[in-house]
Amino acid sequence: MASRITVIIDPDGVWKYHYPTAAIGFDFYGHPGTVLKDMKALLGK
Amino acid sequence: MPRIYGYSPILLAIAATACAGASDPVATQTTPAQDSAAAQADGAGAAATEEDTATASMDSGATTEDAGSAHDTGSQDSGATPTPDVAEPPQITALDAPPNKGLPTFSAVKDTTGTLAKADTLKGQWTVLWFYPAASTFG
């Protein structure tokens, strides 16, 4: 079960992508650094 | 599995989970966008490396055109079949959201400045939301 969920919402208010992160243990999945990297790819920058 | 002193069952469970984190199916799960991108990358050969090279070039201050032109020259010299000019989907690690998942209406959330945030104020721009049970908790 995820303890943290990071969600990317597009300008229309639609839930586009999400990162469910494991409940125990530090996980880089959904880490702000990876999220920003994905946002950079989404925005084409 | 790392050596744990004390042999506390809680510590053993945490260590086992941390060791299994590398093979976490959630972390390694790929999205359909990634699968199609991987298929295209396999066919193109150096497409993925080109993107990595372009990213590294951007970080070092160099232009991406140099990396792109070098790649194009290489493919022409080798006589490989030119790949169709199709925009590749963005390489992201996120999972696709469940279908028909719109932003729920909320109005009782305050941002870091204390301003009351509403769902309507988030429209018109890309937004990253993250929520968790409590601060200073795992995850």
Short mmCIF file of C-alpha atoms in Angstrom, two decimals:
data_model
loop_
_atom_site.label_atom_id
_atom_site.label_comp_id
_atom_site.label_asym_id
_atom_site.label_seq_id
_atom_site.Cartn_x
_atom_site.Cartn_y
_atom_site.Cartn_z
CA MET A 1 0.00 0.00 0.00
CA ALA A 2 1.39 3.38 -0.94
CA SER A 3 2.04 5.88 1.82
CA ARG A 4 2.64 8.79 -0.49
CA ILE A 5 1.08 9.47 -3.84
CA THR A 6 2.38 12.14 -6.17
CA VAL A 7 0.01 13.21 -8.91
CA ILE A 8 0.61 15.20 -12.07
CA ILE A 9 -2.43 17.16 -13.17
CA ASP A 10 -2.68 18.75 -16.59
CA PRO A 11 -4.00 22.28 -17.20
CA ASP A 12 -7.51 20.88 -17.76
CA GLY A 13 -7.62 19.51 -14.25
CA VAL A 14 -7.29 15.89 -15.39
CA TRP A 15 -5.19 13.46 -13.38
CA LYS A 16 -2.56 12.39 -15.90
CA TYR A 17 0.12 10.44 -14.07
CA HIS A 18 0.84 9.36 -10.55
CA TYR A 19 3.62 7.87 -8.45
CA PRO A 20 2.48 5.55 -5.69
CA THR A 21 5.36 5.18 -3.25
CA ALA A 22 5.88 2.23 -0.95
CA ALA A 23 4.91 2.59 2.68
CA ILE A 24 8.20 1.44 4.16
CA GLY A 25 11.67 2.45 3.18
CA PHE A 26 12.99 5.43 1.30
CA ASP A 27 12.20 5.17 -2.38
CA PHE A 28 13.34 7.50 -5.11
CA TYR A 29 10.27 6.67 -7.12
CA GLY A 30 8.13 9.79 -6.94
CA HIS A 31 11.06 11.72 -5.47
CA PRO A 32 10.82 15.43 -6.34
CA GLY A 33 13.92 15.07 -8.49
CA THR A 34 12.39 12.34 -10.62
CA VAL A 35 9.08 14.19 -10.81
CA LEU A 36 10.77 17.34 -12.05
CA LYS A 37 12.68 15.27 -14.59
CA ASP A 38 9.44 13.79 -15.89
CA MET A 39 7.81 17.21 -15.98
CA LYS A 40 10.73 18.43 -18.04
CA ALA A 41 10.11 15.62 -20.50
CA LEU A 42 6.37 16.30 -20.57
CA LEU A 43 6.79 20.00 -21.23
CA GLY A 44 9.42 19.32 -23.85
CA LYS A 45 12.10 21.36 -22.12
CA MET B 1 20.50 -9.04 3.11
CA PRO B 2 22.53 -6.75 5.36
CA ARG B 3 23.62 -7.87 8.78
CA ILE B 4 21.23 -6.59 11.41
CA TYR B 5 22.27 -6.38 15.01
CA GLY B 6 19.63 -6.77 17.67
CA TYR B 7 17.48 -9.04 15.50
CA SER B 8 14.42 -6.95 16.07
CA PRO B 9 11.59 -8.26 13.92
CA ILE B 10 10.73 -4.71 12.95
CA LEU B 11 14.29 -4.01 11.82
CA LEU B 12 14.36 -7.26 9.87
CA ALA B 13 11.13 -6.31 8.11
CA ILE B 14 12.47 -2.87 7.25
CA ALA B 15 15.75 -4.30 5.96
CA ALA B 16 13.94 -6.91 3.87
CA THR B 17 11.73 -4.25 2.35
CA ALA B 18 14.71 -1.99 1.63
CA CYS B 19 16.53 -4.84 -0.07
CA ALA B 20 13.48 -5.70 -2.11
CA GLY B 21 13.05 -2.08 -3.13
CA ALA B 22 15.34 -2.52 -6.10
CA SER B 23 13.00 -5.13 -7.53
CA ASP B 24 9.84 -3.32 -6.52
CA PRO B 25 7.31 -3.96 -9.27
CA VAL B 26 5.80 -0.52 -8.69
CA ALA B 27 9.12 1.23 -9.11
CA THR B 28 10.06 -0.77 -12.18
CA GLN B 29 6.62 -0.80 -13.73
CA THR B 30 6.63 0.77 -17.13
CA THR B 31 3.85 2.75 -18.71
CA PRO B 32 2.48 2.13 -22.18
CA ALA B 33 4.25 5.28 -23.26
CA GLN B 34 7.51 3.82 -22.06
CA ASP B 35 6.84 0.49 -23.77
CA SER B 36 6.17 2.10 -27.12
CA ALA B 37 9.14 4.39 -26.64
CA ALA B 38 11.32 1.40 -25.84
CA ALA B 39 10.11 -0.40 -28.96
CA GLN B 40 10.91 2.64 -31.04
CA ALA B 41 14.26 2.98 -29.35
CA ASP B 42 15.11 -0.62 -30.17
CA GLY B 43 14.27 -0.04 -33.78
CA ALA B 44 16.10 3.26 -33.97
CA GLY B 45 19.12 1.94 -32.19
CA ALA B 46 20.76 5.00 -30.76
CA ALA B 47 17.60 7.04 -30.15
CA ALA B 48 17.70 6.56 -26.38
CA THR B 49 21.39 7.29 -26.20
CA GLU B 50 20.82 10.37 -28.31
CA GLU B 51 18.33 11.69 -25.77
CA ASP B 52 20.74 10.96 -22.92
CA THR B 53 23.51 12.65 -24.85
CA ALA B 54 21.29 15.64 -25.55
CA THR B 55 20.36 15.87 -21.89
CA ALA B 56 23.99 15.69 -20.82
CA SER B 57 24.85 18.29 -23.42
CA MET B 58 22.14 20.56 -22.09
CA ASP B 59 23.52 20.18 -18.60
CA SER B 60 27.02 21.03 -19.76
CA GLY B 61 25.82 24.07 -21.65
CA ALA B 62 26.29 22.67 -25.13
CA THR B 63 23.53 22.82 -27.70
CA THR B 64 21.47 19.79 -28.60
CA GLU B 65 21.84 20.49 -32.31
CA ASP B 66 25.41 19.30 -32.23
CA ALA B 67 24.44 15.94 -30.80
CA GLY B 68 21.54 15.63 -33.22
CA SER B 69 23.63 16.44 -36.27
CA ALA B 70 26.31 14.01 -35.17
CA HIS B 71 23.72 11.29 -34.83
CA ASP B 72 22.19 12.04 -38.21
CA THR B 73 25.56 11.98 -39.91
CA GLY B 74 26.37 8.67 -38.33
CA SER B 75 23.16 7.05 -39.46
CA GLN B 76 23.58 8.28 -43.01
CA ASP B 77 27.13 7.07 -43.25
CA SER B 78 26.23 3.60 -42.04
CA GLY B 79 23.50 3.32 -44.65
CA ALA B 80 20.86 2.39 -42.10
CA THR B 81 17.20 2.77 -42.92
CA PRO B 82 16.11 6.26 -41.90
CA THR B 83 13.58 6.26 -39.14
CA PRO B 84 10.26 7.97 -39.78
CA ASP B 85 9.94 11.47 -38.45
CA VAL B 86 7.59 10.61 -35.60
CA ALA B 87 7.68 12.43 -32.31
CA GLU B 88 8.61 10.04 -29.54
CA PRO B 89 6.46 10.08 -26.42
CA PRO B 90 8.14 11.68 -23.41
CA GLN B 91 10.31 9.34 -21.37
CA ILE B 92 8.72 9.47 -17.97
CA THR B 93 8.73 7.08 -15.03
CA ALA B 94 5.24 7.90 -13.78
CA LEU B 95 2.34 5.54 -14.07
CA ASP B 96 -0.67 6.39 -16.20
CA ALA B 97 -3.52 7.64 -14.10
CA PRO B 98 -6.72 5.61 -13.78
CA PRO B 99 -9.21 6.48 -16.53
CA ASN B 100 -11.68 9.30 -16.03
CA LYS B 101 -9.81 10.63 -13.03
CA GLY B 102 -10.62 14.30 -12.80
CA LEU B 103 -9.49 16.66 -10.11
CA PRO B 104 -11.96 16.49 -7.22
CA THR B 105 -13.34 19.74 -5.96
CA PHE B 106 -11.72 20.90 -2.75
CA SER B 107 -11.59 24.19 -0.94
CA ALA B 108 -10.14 23.52 2.51
CA VAL B 109 -6.50 23.24 1.51
CA LYS B 110 -4.02 25.99 2.29
CA ASP B 111 -0.75 26.48 0.49
CA THR B 112 2.56 27.37 2.16
CA THR B 113 1.64 31.05 2.24
CA GLY B 114 -1.62 30.36 4.05
CA THR B 115 -3.78 31.17 1.06
CA LEU B 116 -6.81 28.97 0.66
CA ALA B 117 -6.35 26.84 -2.45
CA LYS B 118 -9.23 25.70 -4.60
CA ALA B 119 -9.42 23.20 -7.41
CA ASP B 120 -10.40 25.97 -9.84
CA THR B 121 -7.21 27.91 -9.16
CA LEU B 122 -5.09 24.95 -10.30
CA LYS B 123 -6.61 24.82 -13.77
CA GLY B 124 -4.75 26.42 -16.64
CA GLN B 125 -1.33 25.16 -15.54
CA TRP B 126 0.44 21.91 -14.88
CA THR B 127 0.20 20.97 -11.21
CA VAL B 128 2.08 18.47 -9.07
CA LEU B 129 0.23 17.33 -5.98
CA TRP B 130 1.54 14.96 -3.39
CA PHE B 131 -0.21 13.80 -0.29
CA TYR B 132 0.87 11.56 2.53
CA PRO B 133 -0.48 10.45 5.92
CA ALA B 134 1.70 12.64 8.15
CA ALA B 135 4.97 14.54 8.10
CA SER B 136 8.20 12.81 9.12
CA THR B 137 6.83 9.40 8.14
CA PHE B 138 8.25 6.83 5.80
CA GLY B 139 7.76 7.59 2.11
#
